[in-house]
Short mmCIF file of the C-alpha atoms (twelve columns), coordinates in Angstrom:
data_MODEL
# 
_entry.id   MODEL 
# 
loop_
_atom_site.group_PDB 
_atom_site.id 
_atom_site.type_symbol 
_atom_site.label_atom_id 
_atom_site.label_alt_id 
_atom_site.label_comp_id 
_atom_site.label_asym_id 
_atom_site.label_seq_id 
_atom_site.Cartn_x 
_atom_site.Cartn_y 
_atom_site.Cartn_z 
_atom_site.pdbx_PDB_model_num 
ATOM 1   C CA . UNK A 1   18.854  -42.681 80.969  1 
ATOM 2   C CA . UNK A 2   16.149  -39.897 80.130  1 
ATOM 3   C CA . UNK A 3   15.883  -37.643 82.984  1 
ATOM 4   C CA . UNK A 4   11.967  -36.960 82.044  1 
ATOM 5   C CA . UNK A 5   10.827  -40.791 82.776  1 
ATOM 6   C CA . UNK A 6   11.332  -41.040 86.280  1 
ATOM 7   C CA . UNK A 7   11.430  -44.510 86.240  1 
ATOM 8   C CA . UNK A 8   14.106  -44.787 89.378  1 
ATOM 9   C CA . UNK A 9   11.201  -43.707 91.462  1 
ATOM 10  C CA . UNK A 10  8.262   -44.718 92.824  1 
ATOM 11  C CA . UNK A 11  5.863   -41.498 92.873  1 
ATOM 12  C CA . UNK A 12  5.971   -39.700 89.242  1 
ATOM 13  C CA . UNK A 13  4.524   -36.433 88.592  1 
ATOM 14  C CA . UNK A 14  2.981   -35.352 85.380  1 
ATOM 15  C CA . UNK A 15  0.502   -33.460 83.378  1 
ATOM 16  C CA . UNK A 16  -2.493  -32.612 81.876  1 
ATOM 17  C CA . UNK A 17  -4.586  -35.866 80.125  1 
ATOM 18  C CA . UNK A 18  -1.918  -37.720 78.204  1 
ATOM 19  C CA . UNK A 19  0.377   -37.775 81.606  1 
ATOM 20  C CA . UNK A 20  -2.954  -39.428 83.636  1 
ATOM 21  C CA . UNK A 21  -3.641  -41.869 80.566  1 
ATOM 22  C CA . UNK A 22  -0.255  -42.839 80.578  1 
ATOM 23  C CA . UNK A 23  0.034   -43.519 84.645  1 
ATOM 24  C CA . UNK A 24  -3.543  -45.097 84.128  1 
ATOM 25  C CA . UNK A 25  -2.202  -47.628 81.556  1 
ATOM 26  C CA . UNK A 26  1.160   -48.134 84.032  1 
ATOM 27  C CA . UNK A 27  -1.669  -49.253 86.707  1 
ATOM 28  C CA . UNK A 28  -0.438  -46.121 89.169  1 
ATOM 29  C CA . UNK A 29  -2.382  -44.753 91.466  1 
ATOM 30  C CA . UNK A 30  -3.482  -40.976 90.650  1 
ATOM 31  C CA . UNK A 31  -3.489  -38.054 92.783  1 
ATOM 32  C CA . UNK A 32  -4.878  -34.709 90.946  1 
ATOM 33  C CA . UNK A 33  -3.867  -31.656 92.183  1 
ATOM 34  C CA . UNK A 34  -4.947  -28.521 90.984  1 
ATOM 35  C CA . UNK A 35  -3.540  -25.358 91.800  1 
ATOM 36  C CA . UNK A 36  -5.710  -23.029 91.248  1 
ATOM 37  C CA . UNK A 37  -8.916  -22.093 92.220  1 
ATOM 38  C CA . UNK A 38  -11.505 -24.275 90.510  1 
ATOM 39  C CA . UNK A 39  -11.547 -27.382 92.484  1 
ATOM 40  C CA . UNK A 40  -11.970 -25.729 95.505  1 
ATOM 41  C CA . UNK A 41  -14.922 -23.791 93.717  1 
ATOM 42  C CA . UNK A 42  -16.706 -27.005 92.975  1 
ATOM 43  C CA . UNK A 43  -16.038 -28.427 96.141  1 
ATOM 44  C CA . UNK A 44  -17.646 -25.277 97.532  1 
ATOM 45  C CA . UNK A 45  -20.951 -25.053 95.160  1 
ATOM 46  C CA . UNK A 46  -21.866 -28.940 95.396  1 
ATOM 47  C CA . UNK A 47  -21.668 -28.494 99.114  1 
ATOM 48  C CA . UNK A 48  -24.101 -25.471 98.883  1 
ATOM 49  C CA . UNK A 49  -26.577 -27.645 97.037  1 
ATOM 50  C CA . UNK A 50  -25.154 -26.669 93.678  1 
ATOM 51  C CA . UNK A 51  -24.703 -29.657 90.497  1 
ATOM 52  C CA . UNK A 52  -21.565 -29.862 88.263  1 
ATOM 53  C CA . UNK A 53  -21.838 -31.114 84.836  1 
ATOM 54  C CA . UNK A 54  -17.994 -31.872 83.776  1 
ATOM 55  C CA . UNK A 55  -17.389 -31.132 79.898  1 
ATOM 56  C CA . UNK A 56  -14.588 -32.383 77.964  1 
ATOM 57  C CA . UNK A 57  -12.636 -30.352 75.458  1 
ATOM 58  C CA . UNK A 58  -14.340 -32.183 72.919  1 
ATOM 59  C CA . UNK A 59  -18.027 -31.938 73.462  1 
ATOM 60  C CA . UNK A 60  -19.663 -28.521 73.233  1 
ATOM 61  C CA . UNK A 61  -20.410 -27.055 76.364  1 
ATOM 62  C CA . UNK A 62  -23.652 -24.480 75.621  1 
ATOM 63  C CA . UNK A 63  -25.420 -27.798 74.001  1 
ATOM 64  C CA . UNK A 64  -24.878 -29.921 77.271  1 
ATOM 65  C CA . UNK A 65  -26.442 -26.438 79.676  1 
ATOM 66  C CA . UNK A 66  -28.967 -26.052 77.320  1 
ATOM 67  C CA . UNK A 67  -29.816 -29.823 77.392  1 
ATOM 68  C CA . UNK A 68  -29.890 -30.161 81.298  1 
ATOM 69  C CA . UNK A 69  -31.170 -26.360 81.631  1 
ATOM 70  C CA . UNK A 70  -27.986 -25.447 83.244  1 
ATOM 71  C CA . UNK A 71  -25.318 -22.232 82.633  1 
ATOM 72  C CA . UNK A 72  -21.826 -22.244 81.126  1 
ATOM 73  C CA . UNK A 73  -18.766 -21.569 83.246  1 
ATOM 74  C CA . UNK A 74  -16.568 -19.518 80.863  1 
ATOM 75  C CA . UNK A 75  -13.373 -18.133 81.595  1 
ATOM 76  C CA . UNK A 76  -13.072 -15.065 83.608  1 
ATOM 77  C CA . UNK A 77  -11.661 -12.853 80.714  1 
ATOM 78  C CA . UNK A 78  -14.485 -14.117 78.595  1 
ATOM 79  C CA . UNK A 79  -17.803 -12.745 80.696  1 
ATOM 80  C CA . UNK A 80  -18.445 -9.649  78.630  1 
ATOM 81  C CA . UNK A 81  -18.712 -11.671 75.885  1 
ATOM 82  C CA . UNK A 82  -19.764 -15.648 76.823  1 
ATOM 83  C CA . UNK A 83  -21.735 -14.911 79.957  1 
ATOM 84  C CA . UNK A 84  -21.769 -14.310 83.474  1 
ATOM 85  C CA . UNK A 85  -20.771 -17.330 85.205  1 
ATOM 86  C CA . UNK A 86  -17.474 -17.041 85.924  1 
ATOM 87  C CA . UNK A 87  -17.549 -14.944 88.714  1 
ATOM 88  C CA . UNK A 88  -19.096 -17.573 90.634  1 
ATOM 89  C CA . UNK A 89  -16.266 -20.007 90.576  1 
ATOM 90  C CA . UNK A 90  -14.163 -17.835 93.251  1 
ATOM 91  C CA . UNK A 91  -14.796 -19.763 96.567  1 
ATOM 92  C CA . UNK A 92  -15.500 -16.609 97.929  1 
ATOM 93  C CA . UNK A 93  -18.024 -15.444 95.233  1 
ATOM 94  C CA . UNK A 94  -19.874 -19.365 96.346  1 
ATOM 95  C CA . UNK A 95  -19.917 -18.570 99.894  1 
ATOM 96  C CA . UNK A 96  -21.255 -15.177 99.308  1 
ATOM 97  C CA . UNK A 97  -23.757 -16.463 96.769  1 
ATOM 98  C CA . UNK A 98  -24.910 -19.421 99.038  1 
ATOM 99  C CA . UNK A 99  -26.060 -16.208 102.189 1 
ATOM 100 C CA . UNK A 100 -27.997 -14.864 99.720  1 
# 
């Protein structure tokens, strides 16, 4: 038995897109949690009237904001450089930015 394919249990954990394509083609039902900070950012602009365009890896991401007249979310170490986006995703930074 391979210790990695859980397949004595019922709940199964995994990651990133091949683990939820794989538990999509079993028929599981998914759960996403992310850890860090940028679900709860989302959560926190769309209810303060803000829209989220999600971008796969693939596509390019300054074509789809410049075709819906939106901004770029870049990673935080890339601001100087990318733009000045990022510091909006902290919750905090949205709540802050919503009093304005």
């Amino acid at each position: 038995m391979n210790i990695f394919t859980q397949h004595p249990y019922r709940c199964r954990l995994d990651w990133g897109r091949p683990g939820t394509q794989q538990a999509a083609e079993r028929g599981d039902i998914l759960i996403i949690v992310d850890t860090l900070s940028f679900s709860t950012a989302v959560a926190t602009a769309v209810h303060h009237g803000g829209i989220i365009h999600p971008c796969a890896m693939s596509d390019d991401p300054v074509r789809l904001a410049q075709s819906i007249g939106g901004e770029v979310a870049v990673n935080r170490r890339e601001v100087p450089e990318k733009g000045r986006f990022s510091s909006r995703l902290r919750p905090s930074s949205s709540l802050y930015q919503a009093r304005e």
